[in-house]
mmCIF file of C-alpha atoms and ligand atoms in Angstrom:
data_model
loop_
_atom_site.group_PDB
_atom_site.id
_atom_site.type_symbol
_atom_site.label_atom_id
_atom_site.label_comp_id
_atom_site.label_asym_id
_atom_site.label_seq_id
_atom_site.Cartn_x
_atom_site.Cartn_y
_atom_site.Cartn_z
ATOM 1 C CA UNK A 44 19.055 223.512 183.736
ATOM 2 C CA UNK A 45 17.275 225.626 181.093
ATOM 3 C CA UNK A 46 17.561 225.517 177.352
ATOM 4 C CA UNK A 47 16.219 227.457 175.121
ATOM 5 C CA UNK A 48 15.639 226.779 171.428
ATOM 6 C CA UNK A 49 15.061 228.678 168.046
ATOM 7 C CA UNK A 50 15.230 227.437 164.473
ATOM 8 C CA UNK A 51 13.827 229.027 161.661
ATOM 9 C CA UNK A 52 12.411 225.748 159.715
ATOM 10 C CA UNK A 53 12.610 222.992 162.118
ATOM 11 C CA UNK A 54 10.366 221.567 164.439
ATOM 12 C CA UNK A 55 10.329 222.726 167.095
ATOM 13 C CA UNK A 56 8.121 220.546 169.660
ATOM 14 C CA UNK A 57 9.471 217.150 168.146
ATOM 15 C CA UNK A 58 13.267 218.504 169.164
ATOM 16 C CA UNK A 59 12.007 220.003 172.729
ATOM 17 C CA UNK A 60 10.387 216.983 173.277
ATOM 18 C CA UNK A 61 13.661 214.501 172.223
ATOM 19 C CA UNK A 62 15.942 216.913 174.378
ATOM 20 C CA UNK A 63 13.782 216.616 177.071
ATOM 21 C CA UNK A 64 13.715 212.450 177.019
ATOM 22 C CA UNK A 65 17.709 212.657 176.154
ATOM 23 C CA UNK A 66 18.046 215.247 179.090
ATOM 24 C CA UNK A 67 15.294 214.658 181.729
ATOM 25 C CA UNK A 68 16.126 217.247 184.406
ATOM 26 C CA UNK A 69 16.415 219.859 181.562
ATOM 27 C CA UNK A 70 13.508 221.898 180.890
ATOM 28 C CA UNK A 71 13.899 222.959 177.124
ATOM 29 C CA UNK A 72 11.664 226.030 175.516
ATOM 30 C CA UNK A 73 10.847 227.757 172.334
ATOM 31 C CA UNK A 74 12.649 230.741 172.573
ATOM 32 C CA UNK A 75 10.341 233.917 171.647
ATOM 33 C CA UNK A 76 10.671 237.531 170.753
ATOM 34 C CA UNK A 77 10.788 239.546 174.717
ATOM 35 C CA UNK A 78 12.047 236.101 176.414
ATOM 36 C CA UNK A 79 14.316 237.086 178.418
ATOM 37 C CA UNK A 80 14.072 234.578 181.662
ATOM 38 C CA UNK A 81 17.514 233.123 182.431
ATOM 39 C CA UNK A 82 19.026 230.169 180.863
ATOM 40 C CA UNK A 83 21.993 227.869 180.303
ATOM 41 C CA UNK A 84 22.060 226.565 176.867
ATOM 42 C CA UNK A 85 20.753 228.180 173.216
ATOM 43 C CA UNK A 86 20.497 226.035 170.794
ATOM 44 C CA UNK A 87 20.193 228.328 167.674
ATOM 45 C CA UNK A 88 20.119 228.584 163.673
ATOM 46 C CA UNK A 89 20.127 232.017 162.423
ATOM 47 C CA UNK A 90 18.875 233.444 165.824
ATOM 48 C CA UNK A 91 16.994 236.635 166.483
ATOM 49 C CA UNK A 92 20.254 239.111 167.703
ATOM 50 C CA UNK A 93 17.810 240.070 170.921
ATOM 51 C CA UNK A 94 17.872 236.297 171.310
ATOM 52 C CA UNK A 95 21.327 235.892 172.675
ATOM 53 C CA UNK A 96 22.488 239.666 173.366
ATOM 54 C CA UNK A 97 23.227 240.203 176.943
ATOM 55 C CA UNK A 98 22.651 236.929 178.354
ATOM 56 C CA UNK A 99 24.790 235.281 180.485
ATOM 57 C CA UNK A 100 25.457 231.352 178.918
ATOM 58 C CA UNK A 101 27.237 228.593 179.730
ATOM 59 C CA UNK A 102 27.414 227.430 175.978
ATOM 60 C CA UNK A 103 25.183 228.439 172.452
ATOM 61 C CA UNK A 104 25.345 225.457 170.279
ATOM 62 C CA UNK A 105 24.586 226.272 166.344
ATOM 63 C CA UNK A 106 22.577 223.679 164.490
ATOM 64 C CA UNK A 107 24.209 222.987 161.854
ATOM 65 C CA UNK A 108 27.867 221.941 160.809
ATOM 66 C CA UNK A 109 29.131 225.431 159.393
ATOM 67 C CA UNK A 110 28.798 228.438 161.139
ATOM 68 C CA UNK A 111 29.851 231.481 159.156
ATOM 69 C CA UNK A 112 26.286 232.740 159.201
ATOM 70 C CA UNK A 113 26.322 232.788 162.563
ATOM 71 C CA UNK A 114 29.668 234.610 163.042
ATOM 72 C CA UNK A 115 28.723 237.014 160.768
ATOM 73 C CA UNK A 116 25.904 237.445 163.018
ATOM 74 C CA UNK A 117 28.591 238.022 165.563
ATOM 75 C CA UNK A 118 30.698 240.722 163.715
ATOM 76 C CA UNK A 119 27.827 242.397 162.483
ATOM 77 C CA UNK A 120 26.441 242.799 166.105
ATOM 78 C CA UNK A 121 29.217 243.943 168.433
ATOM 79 C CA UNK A 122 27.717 242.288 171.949
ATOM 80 C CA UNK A 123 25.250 239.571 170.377
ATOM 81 C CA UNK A 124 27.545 236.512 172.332
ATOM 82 C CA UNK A 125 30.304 237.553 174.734
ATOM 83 C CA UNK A 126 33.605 236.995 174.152
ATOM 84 C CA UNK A 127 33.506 234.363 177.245
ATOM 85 C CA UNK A 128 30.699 232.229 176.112
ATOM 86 C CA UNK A 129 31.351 228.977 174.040
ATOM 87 C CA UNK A 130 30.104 228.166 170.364
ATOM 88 C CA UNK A 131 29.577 225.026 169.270
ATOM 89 C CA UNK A 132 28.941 223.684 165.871
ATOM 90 C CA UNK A 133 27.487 220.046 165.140
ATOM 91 C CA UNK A 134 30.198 217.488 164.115
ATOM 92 C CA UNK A 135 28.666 214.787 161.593
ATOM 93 C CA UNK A 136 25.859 214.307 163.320
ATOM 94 C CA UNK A 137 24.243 212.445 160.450
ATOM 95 C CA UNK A 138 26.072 214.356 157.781
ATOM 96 C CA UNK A 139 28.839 212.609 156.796
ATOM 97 C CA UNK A 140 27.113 209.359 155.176
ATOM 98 C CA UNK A 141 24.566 211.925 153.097
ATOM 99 C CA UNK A 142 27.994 213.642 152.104
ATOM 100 C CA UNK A 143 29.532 210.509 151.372
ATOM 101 C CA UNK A 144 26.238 209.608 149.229
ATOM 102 C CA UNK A 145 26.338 212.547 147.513
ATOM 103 C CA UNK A 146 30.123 212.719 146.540
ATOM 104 C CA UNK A 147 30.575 208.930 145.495
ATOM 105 C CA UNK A 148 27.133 208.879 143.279
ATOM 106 C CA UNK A 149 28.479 212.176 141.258
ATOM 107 C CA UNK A 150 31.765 210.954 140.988
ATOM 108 C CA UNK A 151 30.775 207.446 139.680
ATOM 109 C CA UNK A 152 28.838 209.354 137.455
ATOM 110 C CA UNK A 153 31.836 210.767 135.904
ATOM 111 C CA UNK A 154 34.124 208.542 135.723
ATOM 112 C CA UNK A 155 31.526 205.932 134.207
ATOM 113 C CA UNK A 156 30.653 209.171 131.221
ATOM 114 C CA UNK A 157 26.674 209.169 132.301
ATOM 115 C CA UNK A 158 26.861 212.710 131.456
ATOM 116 C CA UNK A 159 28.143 212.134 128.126
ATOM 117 C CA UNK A 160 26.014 209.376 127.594
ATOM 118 C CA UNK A 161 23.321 211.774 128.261
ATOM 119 C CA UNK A 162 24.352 213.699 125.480
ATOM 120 C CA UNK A 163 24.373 211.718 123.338
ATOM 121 C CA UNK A 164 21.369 209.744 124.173
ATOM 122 C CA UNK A 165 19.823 213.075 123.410
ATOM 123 C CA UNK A 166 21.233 212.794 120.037
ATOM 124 C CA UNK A 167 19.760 209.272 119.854
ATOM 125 C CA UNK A 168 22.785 208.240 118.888
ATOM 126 C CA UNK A 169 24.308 204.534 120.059
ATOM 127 C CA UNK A 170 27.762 205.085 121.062
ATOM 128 C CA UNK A 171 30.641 202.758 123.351
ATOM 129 C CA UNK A 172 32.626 205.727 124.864
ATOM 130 C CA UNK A 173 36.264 204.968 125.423
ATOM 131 C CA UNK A 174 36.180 203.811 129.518
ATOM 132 C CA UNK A 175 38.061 206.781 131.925
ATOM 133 C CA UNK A 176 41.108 204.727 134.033
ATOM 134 C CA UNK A 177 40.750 204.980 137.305
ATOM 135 C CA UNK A 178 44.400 206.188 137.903
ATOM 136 C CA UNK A 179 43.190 209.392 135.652
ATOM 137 C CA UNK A 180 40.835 209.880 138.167
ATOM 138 C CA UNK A 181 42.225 211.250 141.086
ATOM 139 C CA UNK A 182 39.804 213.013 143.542
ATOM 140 C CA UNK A 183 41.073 216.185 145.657
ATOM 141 C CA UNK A 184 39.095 216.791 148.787
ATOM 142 C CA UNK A 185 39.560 221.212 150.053
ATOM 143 C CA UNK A 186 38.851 220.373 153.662
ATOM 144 C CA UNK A 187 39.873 217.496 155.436
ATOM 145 C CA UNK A 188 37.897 217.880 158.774
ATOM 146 C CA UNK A 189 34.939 215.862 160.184
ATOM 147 C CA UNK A 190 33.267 215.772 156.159
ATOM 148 C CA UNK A 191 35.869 215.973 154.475
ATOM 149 C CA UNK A 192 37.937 212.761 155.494
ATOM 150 C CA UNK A 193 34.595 210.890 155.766
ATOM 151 C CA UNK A 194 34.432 212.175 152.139
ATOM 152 C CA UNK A 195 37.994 210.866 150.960
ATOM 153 C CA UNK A 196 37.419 207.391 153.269
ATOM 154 C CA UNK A 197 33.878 206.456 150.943
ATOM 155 C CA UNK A 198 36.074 207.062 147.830
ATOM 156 C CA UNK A 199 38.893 204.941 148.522
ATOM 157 C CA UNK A 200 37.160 201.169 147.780
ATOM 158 C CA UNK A 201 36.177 202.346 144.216
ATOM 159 C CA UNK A 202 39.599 202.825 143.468
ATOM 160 C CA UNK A 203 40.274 206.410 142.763
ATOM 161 C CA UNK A 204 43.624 208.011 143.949
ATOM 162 C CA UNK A 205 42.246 210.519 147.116
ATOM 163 C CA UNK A 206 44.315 213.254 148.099
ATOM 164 C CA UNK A 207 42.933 215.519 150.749
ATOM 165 C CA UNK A 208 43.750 220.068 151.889
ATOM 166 C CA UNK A 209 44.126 221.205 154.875
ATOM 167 C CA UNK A 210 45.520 223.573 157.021
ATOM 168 C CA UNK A 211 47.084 220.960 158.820
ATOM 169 C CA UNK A 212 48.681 217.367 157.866
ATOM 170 C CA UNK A 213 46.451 214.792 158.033
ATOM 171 C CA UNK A 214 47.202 211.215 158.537
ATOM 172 C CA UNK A 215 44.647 209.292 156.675
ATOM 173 C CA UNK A 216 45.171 206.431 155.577
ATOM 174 C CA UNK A 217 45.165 205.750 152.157
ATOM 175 C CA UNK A 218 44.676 208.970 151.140
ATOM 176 C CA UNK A 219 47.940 211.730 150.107
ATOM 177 C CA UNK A 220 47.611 214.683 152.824
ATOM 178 C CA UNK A 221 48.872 218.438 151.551
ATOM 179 C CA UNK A 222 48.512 221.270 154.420
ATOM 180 C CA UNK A 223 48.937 225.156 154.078
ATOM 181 C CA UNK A 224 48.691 227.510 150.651
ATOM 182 C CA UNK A 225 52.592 226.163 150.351
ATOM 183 C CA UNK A 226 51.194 222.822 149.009
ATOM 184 C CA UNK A 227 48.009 224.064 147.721
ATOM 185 C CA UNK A 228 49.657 223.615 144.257
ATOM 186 C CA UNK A 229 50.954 220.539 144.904
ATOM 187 C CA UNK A 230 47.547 219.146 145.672
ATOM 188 C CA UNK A 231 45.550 220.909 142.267
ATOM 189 C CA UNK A 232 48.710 219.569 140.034
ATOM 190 C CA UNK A 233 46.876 216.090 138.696
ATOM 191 C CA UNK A 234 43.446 216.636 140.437
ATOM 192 C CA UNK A 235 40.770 215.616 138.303
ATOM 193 C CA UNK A 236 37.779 216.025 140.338
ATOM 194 C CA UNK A 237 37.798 218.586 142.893
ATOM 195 C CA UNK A 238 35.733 218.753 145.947
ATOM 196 C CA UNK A 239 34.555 221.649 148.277
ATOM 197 C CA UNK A 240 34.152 220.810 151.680
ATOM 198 C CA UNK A 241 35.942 224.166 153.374
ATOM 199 C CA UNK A 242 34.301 226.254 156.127
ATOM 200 C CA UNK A 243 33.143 230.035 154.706
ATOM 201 C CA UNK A 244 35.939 231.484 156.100
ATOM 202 C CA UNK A 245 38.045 235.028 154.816
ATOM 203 C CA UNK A 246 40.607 233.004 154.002
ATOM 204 C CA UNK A 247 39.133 230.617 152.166
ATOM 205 C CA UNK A 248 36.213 233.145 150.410
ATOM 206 C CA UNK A 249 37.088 232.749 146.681
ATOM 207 C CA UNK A 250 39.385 230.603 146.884
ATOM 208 C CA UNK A 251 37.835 228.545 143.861
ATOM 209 C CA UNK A 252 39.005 231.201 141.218
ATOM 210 C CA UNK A 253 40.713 231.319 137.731
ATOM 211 C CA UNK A 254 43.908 230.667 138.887
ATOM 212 C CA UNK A 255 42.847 227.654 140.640
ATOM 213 C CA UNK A 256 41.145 226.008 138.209
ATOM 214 C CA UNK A 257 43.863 226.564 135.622
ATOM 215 C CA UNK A 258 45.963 224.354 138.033
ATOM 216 C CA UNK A 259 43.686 221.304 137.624
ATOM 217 C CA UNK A 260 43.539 218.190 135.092
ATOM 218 C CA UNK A 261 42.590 218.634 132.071
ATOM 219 C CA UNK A 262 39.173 218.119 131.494
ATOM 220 C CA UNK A 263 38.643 218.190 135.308
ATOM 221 C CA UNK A 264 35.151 218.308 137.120
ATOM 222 C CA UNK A 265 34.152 220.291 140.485
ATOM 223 C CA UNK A 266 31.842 219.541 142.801
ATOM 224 C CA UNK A 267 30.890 222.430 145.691
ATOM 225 C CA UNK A 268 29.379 220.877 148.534
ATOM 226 C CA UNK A 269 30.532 223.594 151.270
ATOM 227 C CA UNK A 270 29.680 227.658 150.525
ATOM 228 C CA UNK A 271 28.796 229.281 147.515
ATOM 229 C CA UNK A 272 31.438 232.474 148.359
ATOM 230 C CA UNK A 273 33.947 229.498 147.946
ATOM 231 C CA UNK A 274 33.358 229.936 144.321
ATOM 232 C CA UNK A 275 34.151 232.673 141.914
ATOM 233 C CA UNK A 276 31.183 232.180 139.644
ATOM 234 C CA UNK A 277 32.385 234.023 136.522
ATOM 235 C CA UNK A 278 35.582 232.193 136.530
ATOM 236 C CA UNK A 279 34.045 228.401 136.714
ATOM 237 C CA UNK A 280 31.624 229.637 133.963
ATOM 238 C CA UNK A 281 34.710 230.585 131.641
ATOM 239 C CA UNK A 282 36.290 227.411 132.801
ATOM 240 C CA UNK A 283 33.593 225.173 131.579
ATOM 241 C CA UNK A 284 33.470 227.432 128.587
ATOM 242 C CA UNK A 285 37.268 226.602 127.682
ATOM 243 C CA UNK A 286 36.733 222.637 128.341
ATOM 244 C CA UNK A 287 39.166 223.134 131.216
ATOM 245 C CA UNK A 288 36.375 222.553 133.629
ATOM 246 C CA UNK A 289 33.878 219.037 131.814
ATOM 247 C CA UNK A 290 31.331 219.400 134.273
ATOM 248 C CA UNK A 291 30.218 221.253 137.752
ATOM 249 C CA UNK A 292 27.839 219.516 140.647
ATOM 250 C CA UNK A 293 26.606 222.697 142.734
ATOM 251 C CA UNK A 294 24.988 222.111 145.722
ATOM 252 C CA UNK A 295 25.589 225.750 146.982
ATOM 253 C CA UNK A 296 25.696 229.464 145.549
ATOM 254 C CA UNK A 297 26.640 232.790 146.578
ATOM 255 C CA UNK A 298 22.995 233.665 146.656
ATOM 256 C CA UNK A 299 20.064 231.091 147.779
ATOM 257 C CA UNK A 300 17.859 230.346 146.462
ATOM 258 C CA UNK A 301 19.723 231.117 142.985
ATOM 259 C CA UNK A 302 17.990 233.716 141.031
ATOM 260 C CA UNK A 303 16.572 233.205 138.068
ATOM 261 C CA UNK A 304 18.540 234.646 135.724
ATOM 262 C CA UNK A 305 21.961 232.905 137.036
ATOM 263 C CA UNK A 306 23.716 231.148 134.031
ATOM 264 C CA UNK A 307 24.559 228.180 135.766
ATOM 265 C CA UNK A 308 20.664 227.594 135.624
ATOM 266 C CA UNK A 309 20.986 226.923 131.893
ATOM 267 C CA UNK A 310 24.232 225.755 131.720
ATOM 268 C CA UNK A 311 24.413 222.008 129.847
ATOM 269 C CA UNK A 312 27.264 220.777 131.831
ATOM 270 C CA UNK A 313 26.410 222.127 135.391
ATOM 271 C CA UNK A 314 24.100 220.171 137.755
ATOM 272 C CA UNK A 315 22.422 221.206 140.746
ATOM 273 C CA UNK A 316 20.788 221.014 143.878
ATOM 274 C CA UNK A 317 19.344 223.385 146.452
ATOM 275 C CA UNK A 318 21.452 223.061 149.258
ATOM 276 C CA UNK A 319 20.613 219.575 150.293
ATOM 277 C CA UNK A 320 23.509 217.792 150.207
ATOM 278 C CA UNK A 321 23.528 216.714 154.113
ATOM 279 C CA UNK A 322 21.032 217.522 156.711
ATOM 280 C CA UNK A 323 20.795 218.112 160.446
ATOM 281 C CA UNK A 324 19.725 214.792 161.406
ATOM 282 C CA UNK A 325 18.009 215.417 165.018
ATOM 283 C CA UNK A 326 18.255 212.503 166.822
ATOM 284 C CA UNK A 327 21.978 212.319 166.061
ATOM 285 C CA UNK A 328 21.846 215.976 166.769
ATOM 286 C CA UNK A 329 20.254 216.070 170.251
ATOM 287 C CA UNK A 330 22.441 212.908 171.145
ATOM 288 C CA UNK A 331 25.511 215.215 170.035
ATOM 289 C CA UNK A 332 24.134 218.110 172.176
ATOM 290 C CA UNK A 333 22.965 216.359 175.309
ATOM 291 C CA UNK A 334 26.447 214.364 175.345
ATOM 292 C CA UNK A 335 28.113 217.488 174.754
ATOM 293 C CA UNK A 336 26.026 219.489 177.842
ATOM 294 C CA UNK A 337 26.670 216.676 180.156
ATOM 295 C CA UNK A 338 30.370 216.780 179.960
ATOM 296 C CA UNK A 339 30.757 220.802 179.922
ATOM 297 C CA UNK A 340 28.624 220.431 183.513
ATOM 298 C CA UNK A 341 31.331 217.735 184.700
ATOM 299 C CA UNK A 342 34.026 219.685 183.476
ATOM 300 C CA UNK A 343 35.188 217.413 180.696
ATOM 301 C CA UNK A 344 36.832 218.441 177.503
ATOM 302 C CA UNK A 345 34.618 218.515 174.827
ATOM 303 C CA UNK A 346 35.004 218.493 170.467
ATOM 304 C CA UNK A 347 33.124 221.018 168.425
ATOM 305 C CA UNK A 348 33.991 223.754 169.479
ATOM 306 C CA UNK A 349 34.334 226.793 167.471
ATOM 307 C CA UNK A 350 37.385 229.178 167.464
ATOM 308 C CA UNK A 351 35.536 232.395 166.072
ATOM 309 C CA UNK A 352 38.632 234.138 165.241
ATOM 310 C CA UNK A 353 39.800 231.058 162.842
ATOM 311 C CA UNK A 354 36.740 231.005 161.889
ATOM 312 C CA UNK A 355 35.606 227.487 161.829
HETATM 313 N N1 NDP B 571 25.900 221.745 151.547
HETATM 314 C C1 NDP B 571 25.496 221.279 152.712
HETATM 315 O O1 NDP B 571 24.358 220.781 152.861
HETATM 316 C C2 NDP B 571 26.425 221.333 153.885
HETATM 317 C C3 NDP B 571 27.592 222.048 153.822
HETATM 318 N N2 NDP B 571 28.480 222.034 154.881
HETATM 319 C C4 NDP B 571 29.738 222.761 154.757
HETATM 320 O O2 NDP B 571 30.812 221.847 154.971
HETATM 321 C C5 NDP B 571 31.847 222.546 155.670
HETATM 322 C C6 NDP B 571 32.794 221.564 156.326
HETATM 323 O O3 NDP B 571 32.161 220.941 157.417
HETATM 324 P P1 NDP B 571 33.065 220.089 158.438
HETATM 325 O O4 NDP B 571 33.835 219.056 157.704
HETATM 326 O O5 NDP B 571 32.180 219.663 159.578
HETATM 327 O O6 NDP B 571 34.078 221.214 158.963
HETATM 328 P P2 NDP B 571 35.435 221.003 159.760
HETATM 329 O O7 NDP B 571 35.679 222.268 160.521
HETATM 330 O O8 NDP B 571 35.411 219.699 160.493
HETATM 331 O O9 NDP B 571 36.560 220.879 158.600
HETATM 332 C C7 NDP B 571 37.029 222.030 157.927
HETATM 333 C C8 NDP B 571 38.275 221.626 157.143
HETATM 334 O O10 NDP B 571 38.705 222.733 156.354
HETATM 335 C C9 NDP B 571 40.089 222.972 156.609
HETATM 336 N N3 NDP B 571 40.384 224.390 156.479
HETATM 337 C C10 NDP B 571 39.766 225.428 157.084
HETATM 338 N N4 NDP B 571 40.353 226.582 156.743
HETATM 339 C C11 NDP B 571 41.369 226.260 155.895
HETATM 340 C C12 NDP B 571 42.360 226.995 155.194
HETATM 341 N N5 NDP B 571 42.425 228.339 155.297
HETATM 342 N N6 NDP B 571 43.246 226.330 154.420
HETATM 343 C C13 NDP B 571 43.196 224.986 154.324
HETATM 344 N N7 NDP B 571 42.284 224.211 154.954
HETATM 345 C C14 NDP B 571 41.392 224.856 155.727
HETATM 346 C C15 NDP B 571 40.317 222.513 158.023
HETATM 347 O O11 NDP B 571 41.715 222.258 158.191
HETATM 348 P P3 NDP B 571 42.276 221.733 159.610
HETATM 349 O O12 NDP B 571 41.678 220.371 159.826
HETATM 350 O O13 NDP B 571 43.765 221.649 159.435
HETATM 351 O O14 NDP B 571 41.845 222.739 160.642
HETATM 352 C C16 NDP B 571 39.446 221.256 158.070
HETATM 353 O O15 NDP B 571 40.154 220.155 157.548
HETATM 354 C C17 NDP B 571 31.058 223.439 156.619
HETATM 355 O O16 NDP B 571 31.836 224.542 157.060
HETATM 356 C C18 NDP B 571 29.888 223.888 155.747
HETATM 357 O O17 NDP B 571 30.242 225.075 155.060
HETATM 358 C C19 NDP B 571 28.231 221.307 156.020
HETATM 359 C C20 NDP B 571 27.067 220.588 156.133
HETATM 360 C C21 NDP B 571 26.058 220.598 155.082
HETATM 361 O O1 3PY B 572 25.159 222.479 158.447
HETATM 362 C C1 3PY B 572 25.486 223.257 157.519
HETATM 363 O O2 3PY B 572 26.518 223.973 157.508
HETATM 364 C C2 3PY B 572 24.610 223.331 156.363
HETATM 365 O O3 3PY B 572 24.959 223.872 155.344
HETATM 366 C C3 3PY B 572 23.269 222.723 156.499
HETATM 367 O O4 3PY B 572 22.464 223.196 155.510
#
């Protein structure tokens, strides 16, 4: 069996080298430009077009858990990945606890007023805020797959109502399921915190807009852990400009890294981080992969695979 591998930023012998003791009848390679020698497998992240086009796969596996850039990739080059080859996209993997580290630590910080203890530590002033009840708390998760829900589970022991949106019902427990733009209104109504964790998809591009932040709490918070495009930019500014919106935790933006003359940089009541919310962790990774390639070659069924015309 051949594999070959490309990834703009990792590294690349210490993952050959891992697939190779997690599959040792494989022989794994750095794919380079003019490789064209047969294989079975690509593992890929933002691959070279001349990479994939023309070759005849059993399976391409992305590296990473969303995979918009890829199927843009895709649409943009008619014949990159026949129609008959599989794409698969990396489920947790490692992921879910940094997304569950990341969510829970903002919204403790929240609902315990750090940030406007911040203020007014800046102030030097010595103030007991009035405490925020946890039943005026309730967290809204957009997405509801493999981050999502491990999202909404971490939240549940601190006490905060969790409701979760889909495009299909959930049954979670603990935590109120709303499915389909029917109930998309449903879910906003009373949502005080709002959380991104949505593929890039065109149905879900911009979705974060005026008229969906008008639909939140008052005083409401959002956190974008998923795609930049998910968020109209100009309308969250105006939001936090109105006091609809309190605060913003953006770990994404429509363009990375964000230039330098984006107002969010300067903005008092947005935080940020450069896309680092959850990373690839290899050795999950490679045991995901390696799993995964061992049941396709028995015939098995297998999860993680994408449906490019959904998307996701
Ligand atoms: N910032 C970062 O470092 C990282 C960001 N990400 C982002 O997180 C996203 C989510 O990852 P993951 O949880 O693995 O993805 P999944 O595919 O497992 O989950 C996607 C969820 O979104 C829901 N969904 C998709 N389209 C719609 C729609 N039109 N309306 C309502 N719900 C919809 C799905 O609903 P249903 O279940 O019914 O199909 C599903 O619940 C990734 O696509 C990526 O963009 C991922 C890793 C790191
Ligand atoms: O895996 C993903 O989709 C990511 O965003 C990793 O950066």
């Amino acid at each position: 069996m051949d594999i070959i591998f490309y990834h703009p930023s990792f590294n690349s012998d210490y993952w050959i080298n891992t697939l190779h003791k997690a599959m040792p009848h494989a022989h794994v390679r750095a794919w380079t430009a003019g490789d064209n020698a047969p294989a079975d497998y690509a593992l890929v992240w933002h691959p070279p077009v001349e990479m994939l086009k023309g070759r005849k796969l059993k399976g391409v596996f992305a590296l990473g858990a969303g995979v918009d850039a890829i199927l843009g990739q895709l649409s943009a080059n008619p014949g990159m990945l026949a129609d008959d080859i599989p794409l698969f996209r990396l489920e947790d993997t490692g992921m879910g606890s940094q997304m569950q580290e990341y969510a829970v630590s903002q919204v403790l910080h929240w609902f315990r007023r750090f940030d406007d203890y911040q203020v007014l530590k800046q102030q030097s002033r010595w103030q007991q805020l009035e405490e925020y009840a946890h039943g005026d708390f309730t967290v809204g998760i957009l997405g509801a797959g493999v981050l999502g829900s491990k999202v909404a589970e971490s939240l549940l022991p601190w006490g905060f109502p969790v409701r979760c949106w889909s495009r299909s019902r959930k049954s979670l427990p603990g935590i109120q399921s709303f499915a389909g733009p029917e109930e998309l209104g449903d879910f906003l109504q009373g949502t005080r915190v709002l959380i991104n964790l949505l593929p890039n998809t065109s149905e879900t591009v911009g979705l974060i807009n005026q008229s969906l932040l008008n639909q939140l709490a008052e005083h409401s918070y959002v956190m974008n852990l998923a795609r930049g495009v998910h968020v109209v930019e100009a309308d969250l500014l105006a939001a936090l400009e109105s006091g609809k919106v309190k605060g913003a935790m953006l770990d994404v933006f429509s363009r990375e890294p964000l230039p330098a003359d984006n107002p969010l940089w300067a903005h008092p009541r947005v935080a940020m981080t450069p896309h680092i919310a959850a990373f690839t962790r290899p050795n999950e990774a490679i045991e995901f992969i390696s799993h995964t390639i061992g049941k396709l070659e028995r015939g098995e069924t297998v999860s993680g695979r994408v449906d490019r015309v959904r998307g996701y």
